[in-house]
CSV table of C-alpha atoms in Angstrom, one decimal:
chain,number,residue,atom,x,y,z
P,1,MET,CA,-13.3,-22.8,0.1
P,2,ILE,CA,-11.6,-26.2,0.7
P,3,PRO,CA,-11.0,-26.9,4.4
P,4,ALA,CA,-7.4,-27.2,5.6
P,5,ALA,CA,-7.8,-30.9,6.4
P,6,ALA,CA,-8.7,-31.7,2.8
P,7,ARG,CA,-5.9,-29.8,1.1
P,8,GLY,CA,-3.3,-32.5,1.7
P,9,THR,CA,0.0,-32.4,3.5
P,10,THR,CA,3.5,-31.3,2.5
P,11,THR,CA,6.3,-33.7,3.5
P,12,VAL,CA,9.9,-32.5,3.6
P,13,SER,CA,12.3,-35.4,3.2
P,14,ALA,CA,15.3,-35.8,5.5
P,15,ARG,CA,17.6,-35.4,2.5
P,16,ALA,CA,16.1,-32.0,1.7
P,17,VAL,CA,16.4,-30.9,5.3
P,18,ALA,CA,20.1,-32.0,5.3
P,19,ARG,CA,20.8,-30.0,2.1
P,20,ILE,CA,19.1,-26.9,3.5
P,21,ALA,CA,21.1,-27.2,6.8
P,22,GLN,CA,24.3,-27.7,4.8
P,23,GLN,CA,23.7,-24.5,2.9
P,24,ALA,CA,22.8,-22.7,6.0
P,25,ALA,CA,26.0,-23.8,7.7
P,26,THR,CA,28.0,-22.6,4.7
P,27,GLU,CA,26.2,-19.2,4.9
P,28,ALA,CA,26.7,-18.8,8.6
P,29,PRO,CA,28.8,-15.7,9.4
P,30,ASN,CA,31.4,-17.5,11.5
P,31,ALA,CA,31.9,-20.5,9.3
P,32,ALA,CA,35.1,-20.9,7.2
P,33,SER,CA,34.1,-20.1,3.7
P,34,THR,CA,36.8,-22.2,2.0
P,35,VAL,CA,35.4,-25.5,3.4
P,36,ARG,CA,31.9,-26.5,2.5
P,37,GLY,CA,30.0,-28.0,5.4
P,38,THR,CA,28.1,-31.3,5.3
P,39,ALA,CA,25.0,-32.2,7.2
P,40,THR,CA,22.7,-35.1,8.0
P,41,ALA,CA,19.1,-34.9,9.2
P,42,THR,CA,16.3,-37.0,10.7
P,43,VAL,CA,12.6,-36.0,10.3
P,44,ARG,CA,10.0,-37.2,12.7
P,45,GLY,CA,6.6,-35.7,11.9
P,46,GLN,CA,7.0,-31.9,12.3
P,47,ARG,CA,10.3,-32.1,14.1
P,48,ALA,CA,13.8,-32.4,12.6
P,49,GLU,CA,17.2,-33.2,14.1
P,50,VAL,CA,20.2,-32.0,12.3
P,51,SER,CA,24.0,-32.8,12.6
P,52,VAL,CA,26.4,-30.5,10.8
P,53,ARG,CA,30.2,-30.9,10.0
P,54,LEU,CA,32.1,-27.7,9.1
P,55,ALA,CA,35.3,-25.7,9.6
P,56,LEU,CA,35.6,-22.6,11.9
P,57,PRO,CA,38.1,-19.8,11.7
P,58,TRP,CA,41.0,-19.7,14.1
P,59,PRO,CA,42.0,-18.0,16.4
P,60,ALA,CA,38.5,-17.3,17.9
P,61,ASP,CA,36.4,-18.2,20.8
P,62,LEU,CA,35.3,-21.6,19.5
P,63,GLY,CA,32.4,-22.0,21.9
P,64,ARG,CA,30.8,-18.6,21.1
P,65,ARG,CA,31.4,-18.9,17.4
P,66,ALA,CA,30.0,-22.4,17.2
P,67,GLY,CA,26.9,-21.4,19.2
P,68,GLU,CA,26.2,-18.6,16.7
P,69,VAL,CA,26.5,-21.1,13.8
P,70,GLN,CA,24.2,-23.5,15.5
P,71,ARG,CA,21.5,-20.8,16.1
P,72,HIS,CA,21.8,-19.7,12.5
P,73,VAL,CA,21.4,-23.2,11.1
P,74,ALA,CA,18.5,-24.0,13.3
P,75,THR,CA,16.7,-20.7,12.6
P,76,ARG,CA,17.3,-20.8,8.8
P,77,THR,CA,16.4,-24.4,8.4
P,78,GLY,CA,13.2,-24.0,10.3
P,79,GLU,CA,12.2,-21.0,8.3
P,80,LEU,CA,12.8,-22.7,4.9
P,81,THR,CA,11.2,-26.1,5.8
P,82,GLY,CA,8.5,-25.1,8.2
P,83,LEU,CA,9.7,-27.8,10.7
P,84,SER,CA,10.6,-27.4,14.3
P,85,VAL,CA,14.4,-27.8,14.2
P,86,ARG,CA,16.3,-28.6,17.4
P,87,VAL,CA,19.7,-26.9,18.0
P,88,PRO,CA,21.9,-29.0,15.7
P,89,ARG,CA,24.8,-31.1,16.7
P,90,LEU,CA,27.9,-29.3,15.4
P,91,ARG,CA,31.1,-31.2,14.6
P,92,VAL,CA,34.2,-29.0,13.9
P,93,ILE,CA,36.4,-30.9,11.4
P,94,ARG,CA,39.0,-28.2,10.8
P,95,LEU,CA,40.3,-24.9,12.2
P,96,GLN,CA,41.6,-22.4,9.7
P,97,ARG,CA,43.6,-19.3,9.9
P,98,PRO,CA,42.2,-16.3,7.9
P,99,THR,CA,43.8,-15.7,4.6
P,100,GLY,CA,43.5,-11.9,5.0
P,101,GLY,CA,42.9,-9.4,7.8
P,102,THR,CA,43.0,-10.2,11.5
P,103,VAL,CA,40.7,-12.1,13.8
P,104,VAL,CA,40.1,-10.7,17.3
P,105,PHE,CA,40.2,-13.4,19.9
P,106,GLU,CA,37.3,-13.1,22.2
P,107,THR,CA,37.7,-14.5,25.7
P,108,THR,CA,34.0,-14.4,26.8
P,109,ALA,CA,33.1,-17.9,27.8
P,110,PRO,CA,29.5,-19.0,27.2
P,111,ALA,CA,27.3,-19.6,30.2
P,112,ALA,CA,26.7,-23.2,31.2
P,113,GLU,CA,23.2,-24.6,30.6
P,114,GLY,CA,22.6,-27.7,32.6
P,115,ARG,CA,24.7,-30.8,32.4
P,116,VAL,CA,27.5,-30.9,29.8
P,117,PRO,CA,27.9,-34.2,28.0
P,118,ARG,CA,31.2,-35.9,28.5
P,119,ARG,CA,31.4,-37.0,24.9
P,120,TRP,CA,29.3,-37.7,21.8
P,121,TRP,CA,27.7,-41.1,21.7
P,122,SER,CA,27.6,-43.2,18.5
P,123,ALA,CA,24.3,-44.3,16.9
P,124,ARG,CA,26.0,-47.7,16.2
P,125,ALA,CA,24.4,-48.0,12.9
P,126,ALA,CA,26.5,-50.9,11.5
P,127,PRO,CA,26.0,-53.3,14.4
P,128,VAL,CA,22.3,-52.5,14.6
P,129,VAL,CA,21.8,-53.1,10.9
P,130,VAL,CA,23.8,-56.4,10.9
P,131,ALA,CA,21.9,-57.7,13.9
P,132,ALA,CA,18.5,-56.6,12.4
P,133,LEU,CA,19.2,-58.2,9.1
P,134,LEU,CA,20.3,-61.5,10.6
P,135,GLY,CA,17.2,-61.6,12.8
P,136,ALA,CA,14.9,-60.6,10.0
P,137,ALA,CA,16.4,-63.3,7.7
P,138,ALA,CA,16.0,-66.0,10.2
P,139,ALA,CA,12.5,-65.0,11.2
P,140,GLY,CA,11.5,-64.6,7.5
P,141,LEU,CA,12.7,-68.1,6.6
P,142,LEU,CA,10.8,-69.7,9.5
P,143,THR,CA,7.6,-67.7,8.9
P,144,ALA,CA,7.7,-68.6,5.2
P,145,ASP,CA,8.1,-72.3,5.9
P,146,MET,CA,5.4,-72.4,8.5
P,147,ALA,CA,3.0,-70.5,6.2
P,148,SER,CA,3.7,-73.0,3.4
P,149,VAL,CA,2.9,-75.9,5.7
P,150,HIS,CA,-0.2,-74.6,7.4
P,151,LEU,CA,-1.8,-72.7,4.5
P,152,PHE,CA,-0.9,-74.8,1.5
P,153,GLY,CA,-0.3,-78.3,3.0
P,154,ASN,CA,3.2,-78.6,1.9
P,155,ALA,CA,5.8,-80.7,3.7
P,156,PRO,CA,8.2,-78.9,6.1
P,157,ALA,CA,11.4,-77.8,4.6
P,158,ALA,CA,14.3,-80.2,5.0
P,159,TRP,CA,16.5,-77.7,6.8
P,160,ARG,CA,13.8,-77.3,9.5
P,161,THR,CA,13.2,-81.0,10.1
P,162,ASP,CA,17.0,-81.7,10.1
P,163,LEU,CA,17.5,-78.9,12.6
P,164,VAL,CA,14.7,-80.2,14.9
P,165,ASP,CA,16.0,-83.8,14.7
P,166,ARG,CA,19.6,-82.7,15.4
P,167,LEU,CA,18.5,-80.6,18.4
P,168,ALA,CA,16.4,-83.5,19.7
P,169,THR,CA,19.2,-86.0,19.5
P,170,THR,CA,22.2,-83.8,20.5
P,171,SER,CA,23.3,-83.7,24.1
P,172,PRO,CA,23.8,-80.3,25.7
P,173,ALA,CA,27.4,-81.2,26.4
P,174,ALA,CA,28.2,-81.8,22.7
P,175,GLY,CA,31.0,-79.9,21.2
P,176,SER,CA,28.8,-78.3,18.4
P,177,VAL,CA,26.3,-77.0,21.0
P,178,THR,CA,29.1,-75.7,23.2
P,179,VAL,CA,30.7,-73.8,20.2
P,180,ALA,CA,27.4,-72.3,19.2
P,181,ALA,CA,26.6,-71.2,22.7
P,182,ALA,CA,30.0,-69.7,23.1
P,183,ALA,CA,29.7,-67.8,19.8
P,184,MET,CA,26.2,-66.5,20.8
P,185,ALA,CA,27.6,-65.4,24.2
P,186,VAL,CA,30.5,-63.6,22.6
P,187,ALA,CA,28.2,-61.8,20.2
P,188,GLY,CA,25.8,-60.9,23.0
P,189,LEU,CA,28.7,-59.5,25.1
P,190,TRP,CA,30.0,-57.5,22.1
P,191,LEU,CA,26.6,-56.0,21.5
P,192,LEU,CA,26.3,-55.2,25.2
P,193,LEU,CA,29.7,-53.5,25.2
P,194,LEU,CA,28.7,-51.4,22.1
P,195,ALA,CA,25.5,-50.3,23.9
P,196,CYS,CA,27.3,-49.3,27.1
P,197,THR,CA,30.4,-47.5,25.6
P,198,PRO,CA,30.5,-44.3,23.5
P,199,GLY,CA,31.7,-44.9,20.0
P,200,LEU,CA,32.8,-41.4,18.9
P,201,ARG,CA,36.1,-41.3,20.7
P,202,LYS,CA,37.9,-39.0,18.2
P,203,ARG,CA,35.8,-36.0,19.2
P,204,HIS,CA,36.1,-33.8,22.2
P,205,VAL,CA,33.2,-31.8,23.5
P,206,VAL,CA,33.5,-28.1,24.0
P,207,ALA,CA,32.6,-26.9,27.5
P,208,GLY,CA,30.0,-24.3,28.4
P,209,PHE,CA,26.9,-25.7,26.8
P,210,GLY,CA,24.2,-27.9,28.2
P,211,ALA,CA,22.9,-31.2,26.9
P,212,GLY,CA,20.6,-29.6,24.3
P,213,ARG,CA,23.6,-27.7,22.6
P,214,SER,CA,26.5,-30.0,21.9
P,215,ILE,CA,29.6,-28.9,20.1
P,216,ALA,CA,32.6,-31.2,19.4
P,217,LEU,CA,36.1,-30.8,18.0
P,218,ASP,CA,37.8,-33.4,16.0
P,219,ARG,CA,41.2,-34.6,17.3
P,220,ALA,CA,42.7,-33.4,14.1
P,221,ALA,CA,41.4,-29.9,14.7
P,222,VAL,CA,42.8,-29.8,18.2
P,223,ALA,CA,46.1,-31.2,16.9
P,224,SER,CA,46.3,-28.4,14.3
P,225,VAL,CA,45.8,-25.7,16.9
P,226,VAL,CA,48.5,-27.1,19.2
P,227,ARG,CA,50.9,-27.6,16.3
P,228,ASP,CA,50.5,-24.0,15.1
P,229,ARG,CA,51.0,-22.6,18.6
P,230,VAL,CA,54.1,-24.7,19.3
P,231,LEU,CA,55.6,-23.8,15.9
P,232,ASP,CA,55.6,-20.1,17.0
P,233,THR,CA,58.2,-21.0,19.6
P,234,ASP,CA,61.7,-19.6,18.8
P,235,GLY,CA,64.0,-22.2,17.4
P,236,VAL,CA,61.4,-24.9,16.8
P,237,ASP,CA,61.8,-26.4,13.3
P,238,SER,CA,59.0,-29.0,13.1
P,239,VAL,CA,56.2,-30.3,15.3
P,240,ARG,CA,54.2,-33.5,15.4
P,241,VAL,CA,51.1,-33.7,17.5
P,242,ARG,CA,49.0,-36.7,18.5
P,243,VAL,CA,45.8,-36.1,20.4
P,244,GLY,CA,44.4,-39.0,22.5
P,245,ARG,CA,41.5,-39.5,24.8
P,246,ARG,CA,43.2,-38.0,27.8
P,247,ARG,CA,46.6,-36.8,26.6
P,248,VAL,CA,48.2,-34.8,23.9
P,249,ARG,CA,51.7,-36.0,22.8
P,250,VAL,CA,53.9,-33.3,21.2
P,251,ARG,CA,57.1,-34.1,19.4
P,252,ALA,CA,59.2,-31.1,18.4
P,253,CYS,CA,62.6,-30.6,16.8
P,254,LEU,CA,64.8,-27.7,17.9
P,255,ALA,CA,67.1,-26.1,15.3
P,256,PHE,CA,68.7,-23.4,17.5
P,257,GLY,CA,68.5,-21.8,20.9
P,258,ASP,CA,68.5,-23.0,24.5
P,259,ARG,CA,66.9,-26.4,25.0
P,260,ALA,CA,65.5,-25.8,28.5
P,261,ALA,CA,64.0,-22.5,27.6
P,262,ALA,CA,62.5,-23.8,24.4
P,263,ARG,CA,61.0,-26.8,26.2
P,264,GLU,CA,59.4,-24.5,28.7
P,265,GLN,CA,58.0,-22.2,26.1
P,266,ALA,CA,56.7,-25.0,23.9
P,267,GLY,CA,55.0,-26.7,26.8
P,268,ALA,CA,53.3,-23.4,27.8
P,269,ALA,CA,52.2,-22.8,24.2
P,270,ALA,CA,50.6,-26.2,24.0
P,271,ARG,CA,48.8,-25.8,27.3
P,272,GLU,CA,47.5,-22.3,26.2
P,273,ALA,CA,46.3,-23.8,22.9
P,274,LEU,CA,44.3,-26.5,24.7
P,275,ALA,CA,42.9,-23.9,27.1
P,276,ASP,CA,41.7,-21.8,24.1
P,277,CYS,CA,39.9,-24.8,22.8
P,278,ARG,CA,37.8,-24.9,26.0
P,279,LEU,CA,37.4,-28.7,26.0
P,280,ASN,CA,35.0,-30.2,28.5
P,281,ARG,CA,37.7,-32.7,29.7
P,282,PRO,CA,41.1,-31.1,30.1
P,283,LEU,CA,43.9,-33.0,28.4
P,284,ARG,CA,47.4,-33.5,29.7
P,285,VAL,CA,50.4,-32.4,27.6
P,286,GLY,CA,53.4,-34.8,27.0
P,287,LEU,CA,56.2,-32.9,25.3
P,288,ARG,CA,59.4,-34.5,23.9
P,289,LEU,CA,61.9,-32.0,22.5
P,290,ARG,CA,64.9,-33.2,20.5
P,291,THR,CA,67.6,-31.3,18.7
P,292,THR,CA,68.3,-31.5,15.0
P,293,SER,CA,71.7,-32.6,13.6
P,294,THR,CA,72.5,-28.9,12.8
P,295,TRP,CA,71.4,-27.6,16.2
P,296,ASP,CA,73.1,-24.5,17.4
P,297,PRO,CA,72.8,-23.8,21.2
P,298,THR,CA,73.1,-20.1,20.6
P,299,PRO,CA,70.4,-18.2,18.7
P,300,PRO,CA,71.4,-16.5,15.5
P,301,ALA,CA,72.5,-13.0,15.9
P,302,PRO,CA,70.2,-10.4,14.2
P,303,GLY,CA,71.9,-9.1,11.0
P,304,PRO,CA,72.1,-5.5,10.0
P,305,VAL,CA,68.9,-4.1,8.4
P,306,PRO,CA,69.7,-3.1,4.8
P,307,GLY,CA,69.0,0.5,4.1
P,308,PRO,CA,68.1,2.3,0.9
P,309,VAL,CA,70.7,2.2,-1.8
P,310,PRO,CA,71.5,5.5,-3.4
P,311,ALA,CA,70.5,5.8,-7.1
P,312,GLY,CA,74.0,6.6,-8.4
P,313,GLU,CA,75.5,3.6,-6.6
P,314,ALA,CA,72.8,1.3,-7.8
P,315,GLU,CA,73.5,2.4,-11.4
P,316,ARG,CA,77.3,1.8,-11.0
P,317,LYS,CA,76.5,-1.8,-9.7
P,318,GLU,CA,74.3,-2.5,-12.6
P,319,SER,CA,76.8,-1.3,-15.2
P,320,PRO,CA,79.3,-3.8,-16.5
């Protein structure tokens, strides 16, 4: 029998893990079936880290539903790949109302597990790649020229000798040196700023989970929840919502009804919608209510409910 060490190894690529996690997210019981989720993965040895983007049904307890999806994705991906999969990062890109049936809104909040992250941090892939490529290009050119000189006896490249002569004869107070130093200082400060500040500002973290289980809502998803809730206010014709870092701006148009009462109801509806999202950092609501050109201060009176029409009368109406 061949020993286990001599049988070789099976390597699961990050792309395959991402595809499996994507399918697992789509099959999760609490994911919206009309929107196909997407996923990315990183594999380090026998461990994998997964990030998933998908839609969730609404109304629902987002924290609890998202936690169930995370557990399903981690368990299913681990079973199919044989890797140790951490609880994935879940990004909710959309909230959808069910097309049929009813959804029971559960108010049980998940228990907190340690420190909750204030927001998601960006990997800063683009600045890192640009800086690495520039550094690698400069180091590669210098290494190639030095190897050519010391190994093959060739003359130094003209660009290197010119650079050394220019640096030797240029005063530190020269304009070109000052400009180059200023450009390098600005680039360094920019990279330092990118390293010290989070980059994913358009996502809000859901409260009730520790650092190992992070769930975030897109601002567009929060805006859709607030918009749907404010539209349920009597007399409101249209709503525009803009979600910022600390504040939600709601712009509504009133077609009929009392303006003060509608403003109070719309503000309460927006605050209730934000409370249902269970965000880690509560957002303030700024509401602006204006009336339409056809605004009627009195609500429309309910009309009479039409009753069944007798068969004989219906026939008389249909006859010429």
